[in-house]
Amino acid sequence: MATTAAEARFRVDAPIRGQRATRVVALDESATAVMRRVAEQTWGGARFYSYEARPHSVETDAELADIVLRTMDGAEARLSEELADADAMVMIATADDGAEAASAIGNACTLRGIMTAGLILGDGREAGAAVMALRPHARVLMRSTGEHDVADVLTALRA
Amino acid sequence: MLAQETNELLTQTGPGTPMGELFRQYWIPALLAEELPENGSPPVRVKLLSERLIAFRDGEGRYGLIDEFCAHRGVSLWFGHNEETGLRCAYHGWKYDVTGQCIEVPSEPEDSIFCKKVKLTAYPLVKIGDILWTYMGDPAKRPEPPEFEFVHVPSEQTYTSKRWQESNWLQALEGGIDSSHVSWLHSAGLKNDPLFKGSKGNDYNMADLKPFFEVEEVDGGLFIGVRRNAEEGHYYWRITPWVMPSFTMVPPRGDHPMHGHLWIPIDDENCWVFTFDYQPVRALTADELQAMKDGHGVHNQNEPGTYRPVQNKDNDYMMDREAQRRGETFSGVKGIAIQDSSLQESMGPIVNRSKERLVSADSGIIKARAKLRAAAEALRDEGVTPPGVDPAHHRVRSVSIVLPKEASFIDSCREAAAVSPGVRQTSV
């Protein structure tokens, strides 16, 4: 019976095995600025990326499906490769600039069975547009007025 | 996952703790009005926020909530005589009024003013609806009384019960915010329970076991929207309000009554669960009322003369493996309330959140914890009044609704999620 304080002390005290492999993608410039600050903290297996929308004319369907991300040190990274061993995707947005990327990421994650979450920062019209853009592609959406929520969510997820 | 020091901050509610001080900013339920049914009723022992108190209703009908122990020799006033103007200690006859003021010390000379110098800690106790509410904070900061709709509708439209849960308040509250367990733990209840079954919403619930979640911050707390597929081009939304620190409502089903809970710390290892059902515009039917008294819906049956559930940890909640095998219950435990409490108590009195593995679907819980922590720290460090103190924040409803896919639940439901006297709930 683990229902008394005395018995609760006998809960197995070994670390639970397995590390979460979280990918965090900032979908616009303001979101990237927030993510850079958050990425400076110590994380488990989390990897952080930004997405920069390119002029629409140069993107083929294939490019849209497998978008190019940028790591925190500026290197290019293909979404498909970065999702290879991922089990959680957190998208951060402040506006709907990254709607196409959200769609590509959402579809890629659905195909691979990767859980998706969206954090929308802000409470104005732009944030509302971001909610609309991410809604079809994020299984969980949280709108927040404080960037501390990004770190709180990633901490809670053991990212 | 929470760091251990944050877990302690959120779960400790005794005097002087940050979360204890947060709770002391609000009116909270102390006991049911039925526990002091008439003038001069026997006094009732009440422990709230780790303080032992005695509640009584004097011979003239005034309610009091005072320190349980006599100032003289520390005897419990529960043994006292409840008289016309106060509660008299059974040991040496010291007498206290509802403000905690000692008004008689029989051993002192007749004209002695000694008793005027003796006053026990006392808190206001007021009846609103079926509940006696108290405020345990600074009298100078006492807010206006609560305005939750269930305590303001006519008495024939509302019913409240109470049960003792042997766990910390926070793991009980988190169950009220966590919508994703319903399709599992309570799945049989959607088919069988007289206060749940038969709604169109149940069909959506059971047809889509992988819902999407949205968490929206509002002035008093959160709205947590859970959406499932409905007819082509539409989603079925279930919207749960959380008003800080511990009021939650369950999204309604069909024309069944609306219901919810207030989770109130007794001490750090126990809490009271005040559970209500109400109809905004009509009286509860005799069948509905009987079902609630029989422990259906979100209510339960208590051991006679107590508020301890009949199904409790000492009898393994009367778990029935055969019923579990037959699919009558998912966990083998009967009744939605005890299905929740059995699992929440099984975590231990205070769950160690540094060991948990949360997933994205727990975002409502993650955000609620963050808001509680921020509010407790802002109160402690800067004296900021927390969300949910303003009675305007109490005027919320839960909602279940079918919306076009492109609609924002928070924008589409502003009216439906606000209290509108005389207007029926929005429910599918």
Coordinates of C-alpha atoms in Angstrom, one line a residue:
Chain A
M1 CA 0.0 0.0 0.0
A2 CA 1.7 3.2 -1.1
T3 CA -1.1 5.3 0.4
T4 CA 0.6 6.3 3.6
A5 CA 3.6 8.6 3.9
A6 CA 5.6 5.8 5.5
E7 CA 4.9 3.4 2.6
A8 CA 5.5 6.1 0.0
R9 CA 9.1 6.2 1.2
F10 CA 9.6 2.7 -0.2
R11 CA 8.9 3.7 -3.8
V12 CA 11.8 2.5 -6.0
D13 CA 14.3 5.3 -6.0
A14 CA 16.1 4.5 -9.3
P15 CA 16.0 7.0 -12.2
I16 CA 13.4 6.0 -14.8
R17 CA 15.3 4.9 -17.9
G18 CA 15.1 6.6 -21.2
Q19 CA 15.7 10.1 -22.2
R20 CA 13.2 12.2 -24.1
A21 CA 14.4 13.5 -27.5
T22 CA 12.6 16.8 -27.9
R23 CA 13.0 19.0 -30.9
V24 CA 12.2 22.7 -30.5
V25 CA 11.5 24.9 -33.5
A26 CA 11.0 28.6 -33.4
L27 CA 8.8 29.6 -36.4
D28 CA 9.4 33.3 -36.6
E29 CA 12.0 35.9 -35.7
S30 CA 10.5 36.9 -32.3
A31 CA 10.1 33.3 -31.3
T32 CA 13.7 32.6 -32.3
A33 CA 14.9 35.4 -29.9
V34 CA 13.0 33.8 -27.0
M35 CA 14.2 30.3 -27.9
R36 CA 17.8 31.5 -28.0
R37 CA 17.5 32.6 -24.4
V38 CA 15.8 29.4 -23.3
A39 CA 18.4 27.3 -25.2
E40 CA 21.2 28.7 -23.0
Q41 CA 19.8 26.8 -20.1
T42 CA 20.9 23.2 -19.4
W43 CA 18.7 20.7 -21.2
G44 CA 18.7 16.9 -21.5
G45 CA 18.4 15.7 -25.1
A46 CA 16.6 18.8 -26.5
R47 CA 17.8 20.3 -29.7
F48 CA 16.8 23.8 -30.8
Y49 CA 16.2 25.2 -34.3
S50 CA 14.8 28.2 -36.0
Y51 CA 12.9 28.4 -39.3
E52 CA 13.3 31.2 -41.7
A53 CA 10.7 31.5 -44.4
R54 CA 12.1 31.7 -47.9
P55 CA 10.6 33.6 -50.8
H56 CA 7.7 31.3 -51.9
S57 CA 8.8 31.1 -55.5
V58 CA 12.0 29.2 -54.7
E59 CA 10.3 26.4 -52.7
T60 CA 9.2 23.3 -54.4
D61 CA 6.7 20.9 -52.9
A62 CA 9.5 18.7 -51.9
E63 CA 11.3 21.5 -50.2
L64 CA 8.1 22.4 -48.3
A65 CA 7.7 18.8 -47.2
D66 CA 11.2 18.6 -45.9
I67 CA 12.0 22.1 -44.8
V68 CA 15.4 23.5 -43.9
L69 CA 16.0 24.5 -40.3
R70 CA 18.9 26.3 -38.7
T71 CA 20.6 25.1 -35.6
M72 CA 21.5 27.6 -32.9
D73 CA 25.0 28.0 -34.4
G74 CA 23.6 28.7 -37.8
A75 CA 24.1 25.4 -39.5
E76 CA 21.5 24.1 -41.9
A77 CA 19.6 21.0 -40.9
R78 CA 16.9 19.0 -42.8
L79 CA 13.7 18.4 -40.8
S80 CA 13.6 14.8 -41.9
E81 CA 17.0 14.1 -40.5
E82 CA 16.4 15.9 -37.2
L83 CA 13.2 14.0 -36.6
A84 CA 14.9 10.6 -37.0
D85 CA 15.1 9.8 -33.3
A86 CA 12.7 12.5 -31.9
D87 CA 9.7 11.7 -29.8
A88 CA 8.4 15.2 -29.1
M89 CA 8.2 18.4 -31.2
V90 CA 7.6 21.8 -29.6
M91 CA 6.9 24.6 -32.0
I92 CA 7.1 28.2 -30.8
A93 CA 5.4 31.1 -32.6
T94 CA 4.4 34.7 -32.1
A95 CA 2.7 35.2 -35.4
D96 CA 1.6 33.1 -38.4
D97 CA 4.7 33.7 -40.5
G98 CA 5.7 30.1 -40.0
A99 CA 2.3 28.6 -41.0
E100 CA 3.8 26.6 -43.9
A101 CA 6.6 25.3 -41.7
A102 CA 4.1 24.3 -39.0
S103 CA 2.2 22.4 -41.6
A104 CA 5.3 20.6 -42.9
I105 CA 6.5 19.8 -39.3
G106 CA 3.0 18.7 -38.3
N107 CA 2.7 16.3 -41.3
A108 CA 6.2 15.0 -40.8
C109 CA 5.5 14.3 -37.1
T110 CA 2.2 12.7 -37.8
L111 CA 3.9 10.3 -40.2
R112 CA 6.5 9.4 -37.6
G113 CA 4.2 9.2 -34.6
I114 CA 5.9 12.2 -32.9
M115 CA 3.9 14.2 -30.4
T116 CA 3.5 17.9 -31.4
A117 CA 2.9 20.9 -29.1
G118 CA 2.7 24.6 -30.0
L119 CA 3.5 27.5 -27.7
I120 CA 2.1 30.8 -28.9
L121 CA 3.6 33.8 -27.2
G122 CA 1.5 37.0 -27.0
D123 CA -2.1 37.9 -26.7
G124 CA -2.8 40.2 -29.7
R125 CA -4.1 39.7 -33.2
E126 CA -0.8 38.2 -34.4
A127 CA -0.9 35.6 -31.7
G128 CA -4.5 34.7 -32.6
A129 CA -3.3 34.2 -36.2
A130 CA -0.5 31.9 -34.9
V131 CA -3.1 29.9 -33.0
M132 CA -5.1 29.4 -36.2
A133 CA -2.0 28.5 -38.2
L134 CA -0.8 25.9 -35.7
R135 CA -4.1 24.4 -34.6
P136 CA -4.3 21.8 -37.3
H137 CA -0.7 20.7 -36.7
A138 CA -0.2 20.7 -32.9
R139 CA -1.9 18.2 -30.7
V140 CA -1.4 20.6 -27.8
L141 CA -1.6 24.4 -28.0
M142 CA -0.8 26.8 -25.2
R143 CA -1.1 30.5 -25.6
S144 CA 1.0 32.5 -23.1
T145 CA 1.9 36.1 -22.4
G146 CA 5.2 35.1 -20.7
E147 CA 8.2 33.5 -22.3
H148 CA 8.9 31.7 -19.0
D149 CA 6.3 29.2 -20.1
V150 CA 8.6 27.9 -22.8
A151 CA 11.2 26.9 -20.2
D152 CA 8.5 25.7 -17.8
V153 CA 7.0 23.4 -20.4
L154 CA 10.4 22.1 -21.6
T155 CA 11.4 21.5 -17.9
A156 CA 8.1 19.6 -17.2
L157 CA 8.7 17.4 -20.3
R158 CA 12.3 16.7 -19.2
A159 CA 13.4 18.1 -22.6
Chain B
M1 CA 8.6 17.1 -13.7
L2 CA 9.0 19.6 -10.8
A3 CA 12.0 20.3 -8.7
Q4 CA 11.5 19.1 -5.2
E5 CA 11.6 22.6 -3.7
T6 CA 8.8 23.7 -6.1
N7 CA 6.8 20.6 -5.2
E8 CA 7.1 21.6 -1.6
L9 CA 6.2 25.2 -2.3
L10 CA 3.0 24.1 -4.1
T11 CA 1.9 21.4 -1.7
Q12 CA 2.5 23.0 1.7
T13 CA -0.4 25.2 2.9
G14 CA 0.2 25.6 6.6
P15 CA 0.5 29.1 8.2
G16 CA 3.5 31.1 6.9
T17 CA 4.1 29.0 3.8
P18 CA 3.8 30.8 0.4
M19 CA 1.0 28.5 -0.8
G20 CA -0.7 28.7 2.6
E21 CA -0.6 32.5 2.4
L22 CA -2.0 32.3 -1.1
F23 CA -5.0 30.2 0.0
R24 CA -5.5 32.7 2.8
Q25 CA -6.3 35.4 0.2
Y26 CA -9.6 33.6 -0.8
W27 CA -12.9 32.7 0.7
I28 CA -12.8 28.9 0.9
P29 CA -15.4 26.3 1.8
A30 CA -15.0 25.3 5.5
L31 CA -17.9 22.9 5.8
L32 CA -21.4 22.2 4.5
A33 CA -24.3 24.1 6.0
E34 CA -26.0 20.8 6.8
E35 CA -23.2 20.2 9.4
L36 CA -24.6 23.0 11.5
P37 CA -28.3 22.6 10.7
E38 CA -29.9 24.7 13.5
N39 CA -29.2 27.2 16.2
G40 CA -27.3 25.6 19.0
S41 CA -26.2 22.6 16.9
P42 CA -23.3 20.5 18.3
P43 CA -20.0 22.1 17.4
V44 CA -17.9 20.6 14.6
R45 CA -14.2 20.0 14.5
V46 CA -12.7 21.5 11.3
K47 CA -9.1 21.4 10.1
L48 CA -8.3 23.8 7.3
L49 CA -4.9 24.8 5.9
S50 CA -3.3 22.8 8.8
E51 CA -5.1 24.8 11.5
R52 CA -7.4 23.0 13.9
L53 CA -10.6 24.9 14.4
I54 CA -14.1 24.5 15.8
A55 CA -17.2 25.6 13.9
F56 CA -20.4 26.4 15.7
R57 CA -23.7 28.1 15.4
D58 CA -24.7 29.8 18.6
G59 CA -28.2 29.8 20.1
E60 CA -29.0 33.0 18.2
G61 CA -28.0 31.7 14.8
R62 CA -24.6 33.3 14.5
Y63 CA -21.9 31.2 12.9
G64 CA -18.4 31.1 14.3
L65 CA -15.1 29.4 13.4
I66 CA -12.5 29.7 16.1
D67 CA -9.4 28.0 17.5
E68 CA -10.3 24.5 18.6
F69 CA -8.6 24.8 21.9
C70 CA -9.6 26.7 25.0
A71 CA -7.1 29.4 26.0
H72 CA -7.1 28.2 29.6
R73 CA -5.6 24.7 29.6
G74 CA -5.8 23.7 25.9
V75 CA -8.9 21.6 26.1
S76 CA -10.8 20.9 22.8
L77 CA -13.9 23.0 22.7
W78 CA -15.6 20.2 20.7
F79 CA -16.7 18.9 24.1
G80 CA -18.2 22.3 24.9
H81 CA -21.8 23.4 25.6
N82 CA -23.2 25.4 22.7
E83 CA -25.3 28.1 24.5
E84 CA -27.3 31.1 23.6
T85 CA -24.4 33.5 23.2
G86 CA -21.4 31.3 22.8
L87 CA -19.5 28.0 23.3
R88 CA -18.6 27.1 26.9
C89 CA -15.6 24.9 27.6
A90 CA -16.5 21.6 29.3
Y91 CA -13.5 21.7 31.6
H92 CA -13.8 25.0 33.7
G93 CA -16.7 26.8 31.9
W94 CA -14.8 29.5 30.0
K95 CA -17.1 30.8 27.3
Y96 CA -16.4 32.2 23.9
D97 CA -18.5 34.0 21.4
V98 CA -18.4 33.6 17.6
T99 CA -15.6 36.2 17.3
G100 CA -13.4 34.1 19.6
Q101 CA -13.8 36.7 22.4
C102 CA -13.9 35.1 25.8
I103 CA -17.0 36.4 27.5
E104 CA -17.0 34.5 30.8
V105 CA -14.4 33.0 33.1
P106 CA -16.5 31.5 36.0
S107 CA -13.5 31.2 38.4
E108 CA -12.9 35.0 38.3
P109 CA -14.7 37.5 40.5
E110 CA -18.1 38.6 39.2
D111 CA -16.9 42.1 38.0
S112 CA -13.6 40.9 36.7
I113 CA -12.5 42.2 33.3
F114 CA -10.0 39.4 32.8
C115 CA -12.1 37.6 30.2
K116 CA -12.0 40.7 27.9
K117 CA -8.3 40.2 27.6
V118 CA -8.7 36.7 26.3
K119 CA -9.5 36.2 22.6
L120 CA -9.0 33.1 20.5
T121 CA -8.1 33.2 16.8
A122 CA -11.4 33.4 14.8
Y123 CA -12.3 33.6 11.2
P124 CA -15.6 34.7 9.6
L125 CA -18.0 31.9 8.7
V126 CA -20.8 32.8 6.3
K127 CA -23.5 30.7 4.6
I128 CA -23.7 31.1 0.9
G129 CA -25.6 28.4 -0.9
D130 CA -25.2 25.0 0.8
I131 CA -21.7 25.9 2.0
L132 CA -20.3 27.7 5.0
W133 CA -17.3 29.8 3.7
T134 CA -14.4 31.2 5.6
Y135 CA -11.7 33.7 5.0
M136 CA -8.5 33.0 6.9
G137 CA -6.3 35.9 5.8
D138 CA -5.7 39.5 6.9
P139 CA -9.1 41.0 7.8
A140 CA -8.0 44.3 6.1
K141 CA -7.7 42.5 2.8
R142 CA -10.9 40.4 3.0
P143 CA -12.4 40.2 -0.5
E144 CA -16.1 40.3 -1.4
P145 CA -17.8 37.0 -0.9
P146 CA -17.7 34.3 -3.6
E147 CA -19.9 34.5 -6.7
F148 CA -19.7 31.0 -8.1
E149 CA -23.0 30.4 -9.9
F150 CA -23.8 27.1 -8.1
V151 CA -24.2 28.8 -4.7
H152 CA -26.3 31.6 -6.1
V153 CA -29.0 29.7 -8.0
P154 CA -32.2 28.9 -6.0
S155 CA -31.8 26.0 -3.6
E156 CA -33.9 23.6 -5.6
Q157 CA -31.5 24.0 -8.5
T158 CA -28.3 23.0 -6.7
Y159 CA -26.8 20.1 -4.6
T160 CA -23.4 20.0 -2.9
S161 CA -21.7 17.0 -1.3
K162 CA -18.3 16.7 0.5
R163 CA -15.8 13.9 0.9
W164 CA -12.5 13.5 2.6
Q165 CA -9.6 12.6 0.2
E166 CA -6.4 11.2 1.8
S167 CA -4.0 13.0 -0.5
N168 CA -2.5 16.5 -0.9
W169 CA -4.8 19.0 -2.4
L170 CA -2.7 19.5 -5.6
Q171 CA -2.8 16.0 -6.9
A172 CA -6.6 16.1 -6.4
L173 CA -6.9 19.4 -8.3
E174 CA -4.7 18.2 -11.1
G175 CA -7.2 15.4 -11.7
G176 CA -9.9 18.1 -12.2
I177 CA -7.7 19.8 -14.9
D178 CA -6.6 16.7 -16.6
S179 CA -9.3 16.0 -19.3
S180 CA -7.4 13.2 -21.0
H181 CA -8.1 10.6 -18.3
V182 CA -11.9 10.7 -18.9
S183 CA -12.0 8.5 -22.0
W184 CA -10.1 5.8 -20.0
L185 CA -10.8 5.8 -16.3
H186 CA -14.4 7.0 -16.6
S187 CA -15.2 5.4 -20.0
A188 CA -17.9 3.1 -18.5
G189 CA -19.5 6.0 -16.6
L190 CA -20.3 7.7 -19.9
K191 CA -22.4 4.7 -20.9
N192 CA -24.0 3.8 -17.5
D193 CA -24.1 6.7 -15.1
P194 CA -27.5 8.2 -14.8
L195 CA -26.0 11.7 -14.6
F196 CA -23.8 11.2 -17.6
K197 CA -25.3 8.8 -20.1
G198 CA -27.3 9.5 -23.2
S199 CA -25.7 12.7 -24.5
K200 CA -24.5 13.2 -28.0
G201 CA -21.2 14.5 -26.6
N202 CA -20.5 11.0 -25.2
D203 CA -20.5 9.6 -28.7
Y204 CA -17.9 12.2 -29.8
N205 CA -16.0 11.4 -26.6
M206 CA -15.8 7.7 -27.3
A207 CA -15.3 7.9 -31.0
D208 CA -12.1 9.9 -30.8
L209 CA -9.7 8.7 -28.1
K210 CA -6.8 11.0 -29.3
P211 CA -8.1 14.5 -28.6
F212 CA -6.3 17.8 -29.2
F213 CA -5.7 20.3 -26.3
E214 CA -5.6 24.0 -26.1
V215 CA -4.8 26.0 -23.0
E216 CA -5.8 29.6 -22.7
E217 CA -5.0 32.0 -19.9
V218 CA -7.8 34.2 -18.5
D219 CA -8.0 36.7 -15.7
G220 CA -8.9 34.2 -13.0
G221 CA -7.0 31.2 -14.1
L222 CA -7.3 29.0 -17.2
F223 CA -9.7 27.6 -19.8
I224 CA -8.6 24.3 -21.1
G225 CA -10.3 23.3 -24.4
V226 CA -10.2 19.7 -25.6
R227 CA -11.4 19.0 -29.1
R228 CA -12.4 15.9 -30.8
N229 CA -13.6 15.2 -34.3
A230 CA -17.3 15.8 -34.9
E231 CA -19.3 16.0 -38.2
E232 CA -17.4 17.0 -41.3
G233 CA -15.8 20.4 -40.9
H234 CA -16.5 20.5 -37.2
Y235 CA -15.0 19.8 -33.8
Y236 CA -16.6 18.8 -30.5
W237 CA -15.1 21.0 -27.8
R238 CA -15.1 20.3 -24.0
I239 CA -14.1 23.4 -22.1
T240 CA -12.9 23.2 -18.5
P241 CA -12.5 26.4 -16.4
W242 CA -10.0 26.5 -13.6
V243 CA -10.4 29.5 -11.2
M244 CA -7.5 29.9 -8.9
P245 CA -6.6 28.4 -6.6
S246 CA -8.9 25.3 -6.7
F247 CA -12.2 25.7 -8.5
T248 CA -12.8 23.5 -11.5
M249 CA -15.9 22.6 -13.5
V250 CA -16.5 19.6 -15.7
P251 CA -17.9 20.3 -19.2
P252 CA -21.6 19.4 -19.3
R253 CA -23.3 16.6 -21.1
G254 CA -26.7 17.1 -22.7
D255 CA -29.3 18.4 -20.3
H256 CA -27.6 16.8 -17.3
P257 CA -26.8 19.2 -14.5
M258 CA -23.5 21.0 -14.6
H259 CA -20.9 20.0 -12.0
G260 CA -17.6 20.7 -10.5
H261 CA -15.4 20.8 -7.5
L262 CA -13.5 22.9 -5.0
W263 CA -10.4 21.1 -3.6
I264 CA -9.5 22.5 -0.2
P265 CA -6.4 21.5 1.9
I266 CA -7.1 20.0 5.3
D267 CA -3.4 19.6 5.9
D268 CA -0.6 18.7 3.6
E269 CA -1.7 15.1 3.3
N270 CA -5.5 15.4 3.2
C271 CA -8.0 17.6 1.5
W272 CA -11.8 18.2 1.3
V273 CA -13.5 17.8 -2.0
F274 CA -16.6 19.9 -2.2
T275 CA -18.6 18.6 -5.2
F276 CA -21.5 20.4 -6.7
D277 CA -24.2 19.9 -9.3
Y278 CA -26.6 22.5 -10.5
Q279 CA -29.0 23.6 -13.2
P280 CA -28.8 27.3 -14.2
V281 CA -32.5 27.6 -15.2
R282 CA -34.5 24.7 -13.7
A283 CA -34.9 22.7 -10.6
L284 CA -33.1 19.4 -10.2
T285 CA -35.5 16.6 -10.8
A286 CA -36.3 14.1 -8.0
D287 CA -34.4 11.5 -10.0
E288 CA -31.3 13.7 -10.5
L289 CA -31.3 14.6 -6.8
Q290 CA -31.7 10.9 -5.7
A291 CA -28.9 9.9 -8.1
M292 CA -26.6 12.4 -6.5
K293 CA -27.5 11.3 -3.0
D294 CA -26.9 7.7 -4.1
G295 CA -23.3 8.6 -5.1
H296 CA -23.7 8.8 -8.9
G297 CA -22.2 11.4 -11.2
V298 CA -19.3 13.1 -9.5
H299 CA -20.7 12.4 -6.0
N300 CA -20.0 9.4 -3.7
Q301 CA -21.4 7.7 -0.7
N302 CA -19.8 8.4 2.7
E303 CA -19.7 6.2 5.8
P304 CA -22.8 7.2 7.8
G305 CA -22.2 10.2 10.1
T306 CA -18.9 11.0 8.4
Y307 CA -17.5 12.5 5.2
R308 CA -15.2 9.5 4.6
P309 CA -16.1 7.6 1.5
V310 CA -17.5 4.1 2.0
Q311 CA -15.0 3.0 -0.6
N312 CA -11.6 4.0 0.9
K313 CA -8.0 2.9 1.0
D314 CA -8.7 0.5 4.0
N315 CA -11.0 -1.7 1.8
D316 CA -9.1 -1.1 -1.5
Y317 CA -12.0 1.0 -2.6
M318 CA -14.0 -2.2 -3.0
M319 CA -12.2 -2.9 -6.2
D320 CA -14.0 -5.6 -8.2
R321 CA -11.8 -7.5 -10.7
E322 CA -14.8 -9.2 -12.2
A323 CA -16.5 -5.9 -13.0
Q324 CA -13.2 -4.7 -14.5
R325 CA -13.0 -7.9 -16.6
R326 CA -16.6 -7.5 -17.8
G327 CA -15.9 -3.9 -18.8
E328 CA -18.3 -2.4 -16.3
T329 CA -15.5 -0.3 -14.9
F330 CA -12.1 0.4 -16.3
S331 CA -10.2 0.3 -13.0
G332 CA -12.5 -2.1 -11.2
V333 CA -13.5 0.8 -8.9
K334 CA -17.2 1.9 -9.0
G335 CA -18.2 5.5 -9.3
I336 CA -16.4 8.5 -11.0
A337 CA -15.5 10.2 -7.7
I338 CA -13.8 7.2 -6.2
Q339 CA -12.2 6.2 -9.5
D340 CA -10.4 9.5 -9.2
S341 CA -9.6 9.4 -5.5
S342 CA -8.4 5.8 -5.5
L343 CA -5.8 6.6 -8.1
Q344 CA -4.8 9.9 -6.7
E345 CA -4.4 8.5 -3.2
S346 CA -2.4 5.6 -4.6
M347 CA 0.3 8.1 -5.5
G348 CA 1.0 8.6 -1.8
P349 CA -0.1 11.5 0.3
I350 CA 2.2 13.9 -1.5
V351 CA 3.3 12.6 -4.9
N352 CA 7.0 13.1 -5.7
R353 CA 6.8 15.2 -8.9
S354 CA 10.5 15.1 -9.4
K355 CA 10.0 11.5 -10.6
E356 CA 7.1 12.0 -13.0
R357 CA 7.3 11.9 -16.8
L358 CA 4.8 14.4 -18.2
V359 CA 3.7 14.5 -21.8
S360 CA 2.5 17.4 -23.9
A361 CA -1.1 16.5 -23.2
D362 CA -0.4 17.5 -19.6
S363 CA 0.0 21.1 -20.6
G364 CA -3.0 22.3 -18.6
I365 CA -1.4 20.8 -15.5
I366 CA 2.0 22.3 -16.4
K367 CA 0.4 25.8 -16.8
A368 CA -1.7 25.6 -13.7
R369 CA 1.4 24.7 -11.6
A370 CA 3.3 27.6 -13.2
K371 CA 0.4 30.0 -12.4
L372 CA 0.1 28.9 -8.8
R373 CA 3.9 29.2 -8.3
A374 CA 4.0 32.6 -9.9
A375 CA 1.0 33.9 -7.8
A376 CA 2.5 32.5 -4.6
E377 CA 5.8 34.1 -5.2
A378 CA 4.3 37.5 -6.4
L379 CA 2.2 37.6 -3.2
R380 CA 5.2 36.7 -1.0
D381 CA 7.7 39.0 -2.7
E382 CA 5.5 42.0 -3.7
G383 CA 2.2 41.6 -2.0
V384 CA 0.4 41.1 -5.4
T385 CA -3.3 40.0 -5.0
P386 CA -3.6 36.7 -6.9
P387 CA -6.0 35.9 -9.7
G388 CA -9.3 34.4 -8.6
V389 CA -9.7 36.7 -5.5
D390 CA -11.9 39.1 -7.5
P391 CA -15.5 37.7 -7.4
A392 CA -15.8 38.7 -11.1
H393 CA -13.4 35.8 -11.9
H394 CA -15.9 33.3 -10.4
R395 CA -18.6 34.0 -12.9
V396 CA -17.6 31.2 -15.3
R397 CA -19.2 28.1 -16.7
S398 CA -17.9 25.0 -18.4
V399 CA -19.0 24.4 -21.9
S400 CA -19.5 21.6 -24.4
I401 CA -20.1 22.7 -28.0
V402 CA -19.6 21.8 -31.6
L403 CA -17.8 24.5 -33.6
P404 CA -16.6 24.9 -37.2
K405 CA -13.0 23.7 -37.5
E406 CA -11.7 27.2 -38.1
A407 CA -13.3 28.7 -35.0
S408 CA -11.3 29.6 -31.9
F409 CA -12.9 28.0 -28.9
I410 CA -12.0 30.9 -26.6
D411 CA -13.4 33.6 -28.9
S412 CA -16.5 31.5 -29.8
C413 CA -17.4 30.7 -26.2
R414 CA -16.9 34.0 -24.4
E415 CA -20.6 34.3 -23.7
A416 CA -21.2 30.6 -23.2
A417 CA -18.4 30.4 -20.7
A418 CA -19.7 33.3 -18.6
V419 CA -22.5 33.2 -16.1
S420 CA -25.7 34.5 -17.6
P421 CA -28.6 34.3 -15.0
G422 CA -31.7 32.8 -16.6
V423 CA -29.7 31.4 -19.6
R424 CA -29.3 27.7 -20.0
Q425 CA -25.9 26.1 -20.2
T426 CA -24.2 25.5 -23.5
S427 CA -24.1 21.7 -23.7
V428 CA -24.1 18.9 -26.2

